[in-house]
CSV table of C-alpha atoms in Angstrom, one decimal:
chain,number,residue,atom,x,y,z
A,25,MET,CA,71.9,99.7,125.1
A,26,SER,CA,73.6,103.2,125.5
A,27,ILE,CA,70.3,104.8,126.1
A,28,ARG,CA,69.7,102.3,129.0
A,29,LYS,CA,73.1,103.3,130.6
A,30,LEU,CA,72.0,106.8,131.3
A,31,ASP,CA,71.5,107.2,135.0
A,32,PHE,CA,68.1,108.9,134.5
A,33,VAL,CA,66.6,106.3,132.3
A,34,ALA,CA,64.3,103.8,133.8
A,35,ASP,CA,63.2,101.7,130.6
A,36,VAL,CA,63.5,101.9,126.7
A,37,ASP,CA,60.9,100.3,124.4
A,38,MET,CA,62.1,100.5,121.0
A,39,ASN,CA,60.1,99.7,117.8
A,40,LEU,CA,62.6,99.3,115.0
A,41,GLN,CA,59.8,98.4,112.5
A,42,HIS,CA,58.5,102.2,113.1
A,43,THR,CA,61.9,103.5,113.8
A,44,GLU,CA,60.8,105.0,117.1
A,45,GLY,CA,61.3,104.5,120.6
A,46,LYS,CA,59.9,105.4,124.0
A,47,ILE,CA,62.1,106.3,127.0
A,48,THR,CA,60.8,106.2,130.4
A,49,LEU,CA,62.7,108.3,133.0
A,50,LYS,CA,63.4,107.6,136.6
A,51,LYS,CA,61.2,109.6,138.9
A,52,ASN,CA,63.0,112.6,140.8
A,53,THR,CA,65.9,112.6,138.3
A,54,LYS,CA,67.0,115.4,136.0
A,55,PRO,CA,66.8,114.3,132.3
A,56,ASP,CA,69.5,115.4,129.8
A,57,MET,CA,68.0,115.5,126.3
A,58,GLU,CA,71.2,116.2,124.7
A,59,LYS,CA,72.6,112.9,126.3
A,60,ILE,CA,69.6,111.0,125.0
A,61,ALA,CA,70.2,112.4,121.5
A,62,GLN,CA,73.8,111.3,121.5
A,63,ALA,CA,73.1,107.9,122.8
A,64,VAL,CA,70.7,107.4,119.9
A,65,ILE,CA,73.5,108.4,117.5
A,66,ASN,CA,76.1,106.3,119.4
A,67,ALA,CA,73.7,103.3,118.8
A,68,GLY,CA,73.8,103.8,115.0
A,69,PHE,CA,70.6,105.7,114.6
A,70,SER,CA,69.7,109.4,113.6
A,71,VAL,CA,67.4,111.4,115.6
A,72,ARG,CA,64.5,112.2,113.6
A,73,TYR,CA,62.3,113.9,116.3
A,74,LEU,CA,62.8,114.1,120.1
A,75,SER,CA,59.6,114.6,121.9
A,76,ALA,CA,58.7,114.3,125.6
A,77,GLU,CA,55.7,113.9,127.8
A,78,PHE,CA,56.1,116.1,130.9
A,79,ASN,CA,53.9,115.4,134.0
A,80,VAL,CA,53.5,118.8,135.4
A,81,ASP,CA,53.8,118.9,139.2
A,82,ASN,CA,55.1,121.5,141.8
A,83,SER,CA,58.6,121.2,140.4
A,84,VAL,CA,57.7,123.0,137.2
A,85,THR,CA,57.4,126.8,137.3
A,86,SER,CA,56.2,128.6,134.2
A,87,THR,CA,56.2,132.2,132.8
A,88,GLY,CA,54.1,131.5,129.7
A,89,GLN,CA,57.0,131.7,127.4
A,90,CYS,CA,59.2,129.3,129.3
A,91,PHE,CA,59.1,126.8,132.2
A,92,ASP,CA,61.8,125.8,134.5
A,93,TYR,CA,62.2,122.0,135.3
A,94,ARG,CA,64.9,120.6,137.7
A,95,GLY,CA,67.1,123.5,137.0
A,96,ASP,CA,66.9,123.5,133.1
A,97,GLU,CA,64.8,126.0,131.2
A,98,TYR,CA,62.3,125.1,128.3
A,99,VAL,CA,61.7,127.9,126.0
A,100,PHE,CA,58.6,127.8,123.9
A,101,ALA,CA,58.8,128.8,120.2
A,102,GLU,CA,55.3,130.4,120.7
A,103,PRO,CA,54.1,131.5,124.0
A,104,LEU,CA,51.5,129.2,125.7
A,105,LYS,CA,48.0,130.1,125.9
A,106,GLY,CA,46.8,129.5,129.3
A,107,GLN,CA,48.3,127.5,132.2
A,108,LEU,CA,50.4,124.3,131.9
A,109,LYS,CA,48.2,121.4,132.2
A,110,GLU,CA,48.7,118.1,134.2
A,111,LYS,CA,50.6,116.8,131.0
A,112,ILE,CA,52.4,118.6,128.4
A,113,TYR,CA,53.6,117.1,125.1
A,114,LEU,CA,56.9,118.9,123.7
A,115,THR,CA,59.0,118.4,120.8
A,116,PHE,CA,62.7,119.7,121.0
A,117,ILE,CA,63.9,122.2,118.5
A,118,GLY,CA,67.7,122.0,117.4
A,119,LYS,CA,70.2,120.4,115.2
A,120,LYS,CA,70.6,117.6,117.7
A,121,PHE,CA,67.0,116.9,117.9
A,122,GLN,CA,65.5,117.1,114.5
A,123,PRO,CA,66.2,116.8,110.8
A,124,LYS,CA,67.9,119.8,109.0
A,125,ASN,CA,64.9,120.7,107.0
A,126,GLU,CA,62.8,120.9,110.2
A,127,TYR,CA,65.4,122.8,112.0
A,128,LYS,CA,65.6,125.4,109.2
A,129,LYS,CA,62.2,126.4,110.0
A,130,TYR,CA,63.3,127.7,113.4
A,131,GLU,CA,66.9,128.9,112.3
A,132,GLY,CA,66.0,132.7,112.5
A,133,HIS,CA,63.6,132.4,115.3
A,134,ASN,CA,64.3,134.7,118.3
A,135,PHE,CA,63.8,132.5,121.4
A,136,THR,CA,63.5,134.5,124.5
A,137,LYS,CA,65.5,133.4,127.5
A,138,CYS,CA,63.2,133.9,130.6
A,139,THR,CA,65.6,133.4,133.6
A,140,ASN,CA,69.3,133.0,134.6
A,141,THR,CA,68.8,129.3,135.2
A,142,PRO,CA,72.2,127.8,135.6
A,143,GLY,CA,71.3,124.6,133.7
A,144,LYS,CA,70.7,124.0,130.0
A,145,VAL,CA,68.2,125.7,127.8
A,146,TYR,CA,66.0,123.7,125.5
A,147,HIS,CA,63.9,125.3,122.7
A,148,VAL,CA,60.5,123.4,122.3
A,149,THR,CA,57.1,123.5,120.7
A,150,THR,CA,54.0,122.0,122.2
A,151,ASN,CA,52.2,119.0,120.6
A,152,PRO,CA,48.3,118.6,120.9
């Protein structure tokens, strides 16, 4: 229920048998991935992975290494090859978003900050 209370969340579909959930965001809202991760923890669960499907539209601007979405910057672990497609699948990198053993793979990684975006900076990888 703590996830549903977030003002940018439209729906939550939890599958406790597979220990996963799908969160649908409200259109034209700015998501806060840290709040989602914290809401999962507050509900008594751990965050194993936090992934997202982004529908790329004119609100997304990209430099190849990063993209800006509603004032937040998303920095890729590896530069994108080619343009952002209509949909992009991301996995978030960080102590709040993945298990310690997975996070250790990126601990020494040098993420490039692309802009002076005033919002949050998220480190991500792309999924097929």
